[in-house]
Short mmCIF file of C-alpha atoms in Angstrom, two decimals:
data_model
loop_
_atom_site.label_atom_id
_atom_site.label_comp_id
_atom_site.label_asym_id
_atom_site.label_seq_id
_atom_site.Cartn_x
_atom_site.Cartn_y
_atom_site.Cartn_z
CA MET A 1 151.30 22.77 129.03
CA LYS A 2 150.00 26.40 128.84
CA LEU A 3 152.27 29.12 130.42
CA SER A 4 149.59 29.75 133.16
CA GLU A 5 149.93 26.09 133.81
CA ARG A 6 153.65 26.02 133.87
CA LEU A 7 153.67 28.85 136.45
CA ALA A 8 150.82 27.52 138.47
CA VAL A 9 152.89 24.20 139.05
CA LEU A 10 156.05 26.11 139.94
CA VAL A 11 154.09 28.09 142.48
CA LYS A 12 152.94 24.82 144.14
CA LEU A 13 156.51 23.38 144.15
CA GLY A 14 157.53 26.90 145.78
CA GLU A 15 155.11 26.31 148.48
CA HIS A 16 155.91 22.90 149.11
CA LEU A 17 159.70 23.83 149.75
CA LYS A 18 158.61 26.62 152.25
CA GLY A 19 157.01 23.54 154.47
CA GLN A 20 158.42 20.57 156.05
CA ASP A 21 159.83 17.54 153.62
CA GLU A 22 161.20 14.64 155.51
CA TYR A 23 162.24 12.94 152.22
CA LEU A 24 163.73 16.24 151.07
CA GLU A 25 165.88 16.37 154.50
CA ALA A 26 167.13 12.86 153.61
CA VAL A 27 168.04 13.86 150.03
CA MET A 28 170.20 16.60 151.82
CA ALA A 29 171.72 14.19 154.17
CA ARG A 30 172.73 12.18 150.92
CA SER A 31 174.21 15.28 149.38
CA LEU A 32 176.20 16.11 152.20
CA TYR A 33 177.53 12.60 152.43
CA HIS A 34 178.53 12.77 148.81
CA ASN A 35 179.98 16.49 149.09
CA GLY A 36 181.21 17.82 152.24
CA TRP A 37 180.78 21.37 150.97
CA PHE A 38 176.83 20.98 150.81
CA THR A 39 176.17 21.28 154.33
CA ILE A 40 172.49 20.92 155.58
CA GLU A 41 172.51 24.65 156.54
CA ASN A 42 173.80 25.70 152.89
CA GLN A 43 171.32 23.25 151.33
CA GLN A 44 168.26 24.59 153.26
CA ALA A 45 169.52 28.29 152.39
CA ALA A 46 169.69 27.44 148.79
CA VAL A 47 166.47 25.84 148.87
CA LYS A 48 164.78 28.72 150.82
CA ALA A 49 166.19 31.34 148.21
CA ILE A 50 164.66 29.45 145.48
CA ALA A 51 161.29 29.15 146.87
CA SER A 52 161.16 32.82 147.93
CA GLU A 53 162.80 34.66 144.93
CA PHE A 54 162.11 32.23 142.03
CA LEU A 55 158.86 30.49 142.93
CA ASP A 56 156.91 33.32 144.43
CA LYS A 57 153.68 33.45 142.49
CA LYS A 58 153.85 37.47 142.03
CA LYS A 59 157.83 37.21 141.19
CA LEU A 60 157.09 34.68 138.54
CA GLU A 61 154.21 36.44 136.86
CA ASP A 62 155.86 39.79 137.03
CA TRP A 63 158.97 38.16 135.38
CA ALA A 64 157.01 36.32 132.87
CA SER A 65 155.13 39.61 131.93
CA LEU A 66 158.52 41.17 130.85
CA TYR A 67 158.37 38.93 127.66
CA PHE A 68 156.07 37.66 125.21
CA ILE A 69 155.92 34.10 125.93
CA GLY A 70 154.07 32.32 123.43
CA GLU A 71 153.72 28.66 123.08
CA PRO A 72 156.45 27.33 120.69
CA PRO A 73 154.85 25.19 117.82
CA LEU A 74 158.03 22.97 117.95
CA PRO A 75 159.46 22.94 121.65
CA LYS A 76 163.39 22.75 121.27
CA THR A 77 165.62 20.38 123.45
CA VAL A 78 168.09 22.70 125.43
CA GLY A 79 170.95 20.56 126.56
CA MET A 80 172.37 21.84 129.89
CA VAL A 81 175.72 21.33 131.59
CA LEU A 82 175.14 22.36 135.08
CA ALA A 83 177.90 23.46 137.75
CA GLY A 84 178.06 21.85 141.05
CA ASN A 85 179.81 24.48 143.27
CA LEU A 86 176.59 25.47 145.09
CA PRO A 87 173.62 23.48 145.92
CA LEU A 88 170.87 23.89 143.02
CA VAL A 89 172.96 26.53 141.02
CA GLY A 90 171.56 25.51 137.84
CA PHE A 91 167.96 26.06 138.79
CA HIS A 92 167.42 29.56 137.24
CA ASP A 93 168.49 28.14 133.96
CA VAL A 94 166.03 24.98 134.46
CA LEU A 95 163.24 27.35 135.36
CA ALA A 96 164.01 29.52 132.44
CA VAL A 97 163.78 26.67 129.97
CA PHE A 98 160.58 25.16 131.45
CA VAL A 99 158.84 28.66 131.62
CA SER A 100 159.63 29.32 127.87
CA GLY A 101 158.15 26.15 126.81
CA HIS A 102 161.29 24.36 125.87
CA LYS A 103 162.56 21.13 127.21
CA SER A 104 165.44 20.55 129.17
CA GLN A 105 168.11 17.78 128.77
CA VAL A 106 170.20 17.99 131.95
CA LYS A 107 173.54 16.90 132.69
CA LEU A 108 174.15 17.18 136.35
CA SER A 109 177.34 17.94 137.97
CA GLU A 110 178.99 14.94 140.12
CA LYS A 111 179.00 17.41 143.05
CA ASP A 112 175.28 17.98 143.10
CA LYS A 113 173.29 15.15 141.74
CA PHE A 114 170.49 14.50 144.23
CA LEU A 115 168.54 17.63 144.89
CA LEU A 116 167.41 18.70 141.36
CA PRO A 117 166.27 15.36 140.40
CA TYR A 118 163.98 15.34 143.73
CA LEU A 119 162.71 18.68 142.47
CA PHE A 120 161.63 17.19 139.16
CA GLN A 121 159.81 14.30 141.14
CA LEU A 122 157.87 17.06 143.13
CA LEU A 123 157.00 18.90 139.95
CA LYS A 124 155.73 15.60 138.40
CA ARG A 125 153.60 14.73 141.57
CA TYR A 126 151.85 18.15 141.20
CA ASP A 127 151.44 17.86 137.34
CA ASP A 128 152.56 14.56 135.85
CA ARG A 129 152.64 16.60 132.52
CA THR A 130 156.08 18.14 133.71
CA ALA A 131 157.72 14.95 133.24
CA HIS A 132 157.84 15.53 129.42
CA TYR A 133 159.84 18.57 129.79
CA PHE A 134 162.78 17.35 131.98
CA GLU A 135 165.33 14.58 131.16
CA VAL A 136 168.61 13.70 133.32
CA VAL A 137 171.00 12.05 131.15
CA GLU A 138 174.84 11.10 131.54
CA GLN A 139 175.69 12.47 128.04
CA LEU A 140 173.82 15.23 126.10
CA SER A 141 172.62 13.91 122.62
CA GLY A 142 169.80 15.26 120.31
CA PHE A 143 169.70 18.69 121.58
CA GLU A 144 169.16 21.68 119.46
CA ALA A 145 170.74 24.63 121.94
CA VAL A 146 173.05 24.58 124.93
CA ILE A 147 173.47 26.39 128.34
CA ALA A 148 176.85 25.20 129.69
CA THR A 149 178.48 26.46 132.82
CA GLY A 150 182.23 26.03 133.71
CA SER A 151 185.46 27.36 134.39
CA ASN A 152 187.64 29.38 131.94
CA ASN A 153 189.42 26.42 131.33
CA SER A 154 186.33 24.17 130.58
CA SER A 155 184.61 26.95 128.52
CA ARG A 156 187.11 26.51 125.74
CA TYR A 157 186.30 22.88 125.34
CA PHE A 158 182.40 23.85 125.60
CA GLU A 159 183.27 26.51 122.75
CA ALA A 160 184.91 23.82 120.68
CA TYR A 161 182.00 21.14 121.01
CA PHE A 162 178.89 23.08 121.43
CA GLY A 163 179.95 26.35 119.16
CA LYS A 164 177.84 25.47 116.09
CA TYR A 165 174.78 25.34 118.24
CA PRO A 166 172.69 28.22 119.68
CA HIS A 167 174.44 28.41 123.19
CA ILE A 168 175.12 30.38 126.40
CA ILE A 169 178.51 29.41 127.61
CA ARG A 170 179.58 30.79 130.89
CA ARG A 171 182.96 31.38 132.37
CA ASN A 172 184.50 32.37 135.83
CA ARG A 173 183.26 35.65 137.43
CA ASN A 174 183.71 36.86 140.69
CA GLY A 175 181.58 39.14 143.14
CA ILE A 176 183.51 42.19 144.66
CA ALA A 177 182.82 45.05 147.29
CA VAL A 178 183.57 48.73 147.31
CA LEU A 179 184.10 49.95 150.77
CA THR A 180 184.35 53.62 151.69
CA GLY A 181 185.39 53.25 155.41
CA HIS A 182 182.15 54.53 156.54
CA GLU A 183 180.16 51.43 156.80
CA THR A 184 178.67 50.70 160.05
CA PRO A 185 179.52 47.37 162.01
CA GLU A 186 176.15 46.25 160.88
CA ALA A 187 176.80 46.74 157.10
CA LEU A 188 180.32 44.96 157.76
CA HIS A 189 178.50 41.98 159.27
CA LEU A 190 176.37 41.65 155.94
CA LEU A 191 179.20 41.82 153.96
CA GLY A 192 180.30 38.68 155.81
CA GLU A 193 177.38 36.95 154.41
CA ASP A 194 178.46 37.97 150.96
CA VAL A 195 181.94 36.54 151.63
CA PHE A 196 181.28 33.49 153.74
CA ARG A 197 178.01 32.23 152.50
CA PHE A 198 178.33 28.84 150.66
CA PHE A 199 182.00 28.90 151.76
CA GLY A 200 182.71 31.56 149.25
CA LEU A 201 182.32 28.93 146.32
CA GLY A 202 179.92 31.06 144.26
CA CYS A 203 180.40 33.43 141.42
CA ARG A 204 178.36 35.80 143.36
CA ASN A 205 180.44 35.50 146.59
CA VAL A 206 182.67 38.57 147.26
CA SER A 207 186.30 37.37 146.76
CA LYS A 208 187.92 40.90 146.04
CA ILE A 209 187.32 44.08 148.06
CA TYR A 210 188.41 47.76 147.07
CA VAL A 211 189.15 50.21 150.05
CA PRO A 212 190.37 53.85 150.03
CA GLU A 213 193.83 54.68 150.78
CA GLY A 214 194.66 54.45 154.22
CA TYR A 215 191.45 52.24 155.17
CA ASP A 216 191.56 50.92 158.67
CA PHE A 217 191.05 47.08 158.48
CA ASP A 218 190.34 46.44 162.15
CA PRO A 219 186.47 47.03 162.09
CA LEU A 220 186.08 44.78 159.06
CA LEU A 221 188.41 41.94 160.65
CA THR A 222 186.20 42.15 163.78
CA ALA A 223 182.90 41.87 161.74
CA LEU A 224 184.12 38.90 159.77
CA HIS A 225 185.45 37.36 163.10
CA GLU A 226 181.89 36.78 163.85
CA PHE A 227 181.65 34.06 161.33
CA ARG A 228 184.39 32.19 162.86
CA LYS A 229 182.39 28.71 163.46
CA ILE A 230 183.09 28.37 159.56
CA ILE A 231 186.49 27.21 160.55
CA LEU A 232 185.09 24.18 162.10
CA ASN A 233 184.03 22.71 158.70
CA ASN A 234 187.11 20.51 157.88
CA LYS A 235 187.41 21.26 154.21
CA PHE A 236 187.26 25.12 155.08
CA LYS A 237 189.72 24.69 157.69
CA ASN A 238 192.01 22.54 155.38
CA ASN A 239 192.13 25.49 152.91
CA PHE A 240 192.52 27.99 155.56
CA ASP A 241 195.78 25.94 156.63
CA HIS A 242 197.02 25.46 153.19
CA ASN A 243 196.57 29.08 152.25
CA TYR A 244 198.19 30.32 155.53
CA ALA A 245 201.25 28.04 155.11
CA ILE A 246 201.61 29.50 151.37
CA LEU A 247 201.58 33.13 152.43
CA ILE A 248 203.98 32.43 155.39
CA LEU A 249 206.28 30.63 153.05
CA ASN A 250 206.26 33.26 150.53
CA LYS A 251 206.91 35.91 153.16
CA ALA A 252 203.73 37.73 152.04
CA SER A 253 202.10 40.60 153.83
CA PHE A 254 198.53 39.62 155.08
CA LYS A 255 195.97 40.14 157.53
CA ALA A 256 194.09 37.28 159.33
CA ASN A 257 191.55 36.85 162.19
CA GLY A 258 191.26 33.03 162.49
CA CYS A 259 188.58 32.51 159.64
CA ILE A 260 189.87 34.72 156.77
CA LEU A 261 193.27 35.58 155.23
CA MET A 262 193.43 38.98 153.47
CA SER A 263 196.04 40.11 151.28
CA GLU A 264 196.67 42.78 148.64
CA ASN A 265 196.42 41.35 145.23
CA ASP A 266 195.11 42.47 141.92
CA SER A 267 193.33 39.34 141.06
CA LEU A 268 189.44 39.20 141.51
CA SER A 269 189.36 35.54 142.15
CA SER A 270 190.89 34.52 145.77
CA PRO A 271 191.40 31.05 147.05
CA ILE A 272 188.97 29.54 149.50
CA ALA A 273 189.11 31.14 153.12
CA CYS A 274 191.03 34.16 151.38
CA LEU A 275 190.08 37.64 150.36
CA HIS A 276 191.87 39.92 148.16
CA TYR A 277 191.95 43.67 148.42
CA SER A 278 193.01 46.56 146.37
CA TYR A 279 193.27 50.41 147.35
CA TYR A 280 191.78 53.02 145.50
CA SER A 281 192.73 56.76 145.11
CA SER A 282 189.39 58.00 143.77
CA LEU A 283 185.85 56.60 143.07
CA GLU A 284 185.97 57.98 139.39
CA ILE A 285 189.25 56.08 138.76
CA LEU A 286 187.83 52.86 140.53
CA GLU A 287 184.37 52.98 138.37
CA LYS A 288 186.54 53.16 135.18
CA GLU A 289 188.56 49.98 136.35
CA LEU A 290 185.44 48.19 137.18
CA GLN A 291 183.91 48.81 133.77
CA PHE A 292 187.18 47.72 132.17
CA LYS A 293 186.90 44.48 134.17
CA LYS A 294 183.03 44.13 133.80
CA ASN A 295 183.42 40.79 132.10
CA GLU A 296 185.16 39.33 135.02
CA ILE A 297 182.58 40.43 137.62
CA GLN A 298 179.34 38.91 138.45
CA CYS A 299 178.06 41.56 140.96
CA VAL A 300 179.20 44.51 142.77
CA VAL A 301 178.20 44.97 146.51
CA SER A 302 178.37 48.28 147.97
CA GLN A 303 176.68 51.44 149.73
CA GLN A 304 178.44 53.41 147.33
CA GLU A 305 176.40 54.42 144.09
CA PHE A 306 178.07 54.73 140.78
CA THR A 307 177.08 56.27 137.50
CA ASN A 308 177.64 53.29 135.25
CA VAL A 309 178.16 50.34 137.76
CA PRO A 310 175.15 48.85 139.20
CA VAL A 311 175.45 47.63 142.81
CA ILE A 312 173.52 45.59 145.26
CA PRO A 313 173.34 46.01 149.19
CA PHE A 314 175.41 44.28 151.36
CA GLY A 315 174.17 40.97 152.63
CA LYS A 316 172.29 40.33 149.26
CA ALA A 317 175.08 38.79 146.98
CA GLN A 318 173.69 35.14 147.34
CA GLU A 319 169.94 36.37 147.07
CA PRO A 320 169.70 36.70 143.34
CA GLY A 321 166.12 37.51 141.88
CA LEU A 322 164.90 36.36 138.64
CA THR A 323 165.88 39.19 136.63
CA ASP A 324 169.66 38.71 138.02
CA TYR A 325 171.02 36.69 135.00
CA ALA A 326 174.39 35.13 135.34
CA ASP A 327 177.05 36.91 133.36
CA GLY A 328 174.48 39.50 132.41
CA ILE A 329 173.20 37.35 129.43
CA ASP A 330 169.32 37.46 129.51
CA THR A 331 168.56 33.67 129.42
CA MET A 332 164.76 34.05 128.75
CA GLU A 333 165.63 36.20 125.70
CA PHE A 334 168.02 33.63 124.43
CA LEU A 335 165.44 30.87 124.84
CA LEU A 336 162.59 32.83 123.41
CA GLY A 337 164.64 33.42 120.19
CA LEU A 338 165.35 29.84 119.43
#
């Protein structure tokens, strides 16, 4: 397939995902039964974001135009170990491999093994030549490059096993937010989307906030309380109760509003249903700290602009675009260099 043909079939997939699909609804129901974190609402949000941000005709063409994408004379097979913390979290990598003209050999996460194969079926329905580009396997073999996503612990095994191949190996990162105390209630509500979307399980979810010394937490706690229905999810509530008990037993100081537990902690990574915070004395000192920790940070959400730290608006953490590469590594550039 030529690049124009690959882009065209992706656009058809995007248009399909924007409409009604009873079979997709059934696949979502099966995913929910298999993984309680994958609520129908969250799966629909993931599919909607993919259709609007990744499969829009103009956005795809603009993205592709940033690179010289020739037709590889000998397409490579790229082994892919996908994460399963969010629905279709590995779609961007699969998309990039397809657009680059290479083939994907995909090892799905046990937590998310139904949605992506159905999208492959849809692509084949619109152009059966796409079947040549995608293979779902239980174990990778015969690959020539690797993209693997996991935890800091699993990444060490990935490095040992895949290190001799061209590779991208991703580790734990977290989203953070910087507040000034001048945010409106509307802005704080949007921050709640960054905290609670997908139950906070994504690397782009805000798990840590930086606030100025003397910060008044009441407006933030009030705004986040608007997401209180999240506690009705049994898995989220179990985590809330567990972490609440730990804070009580440790006699730790914390703030709570019934759906989030906030504690002062230097760590950028917080448990489910928790949000860490730290105080800063000046934005200049904070910017230096963020630069020092840049390899631990996936994105920074704020209304405050920095000189050397890129920020995104509140409410946009889980709406990445095609050029928002995980860990700041340009996947397309890597693939075109194979």
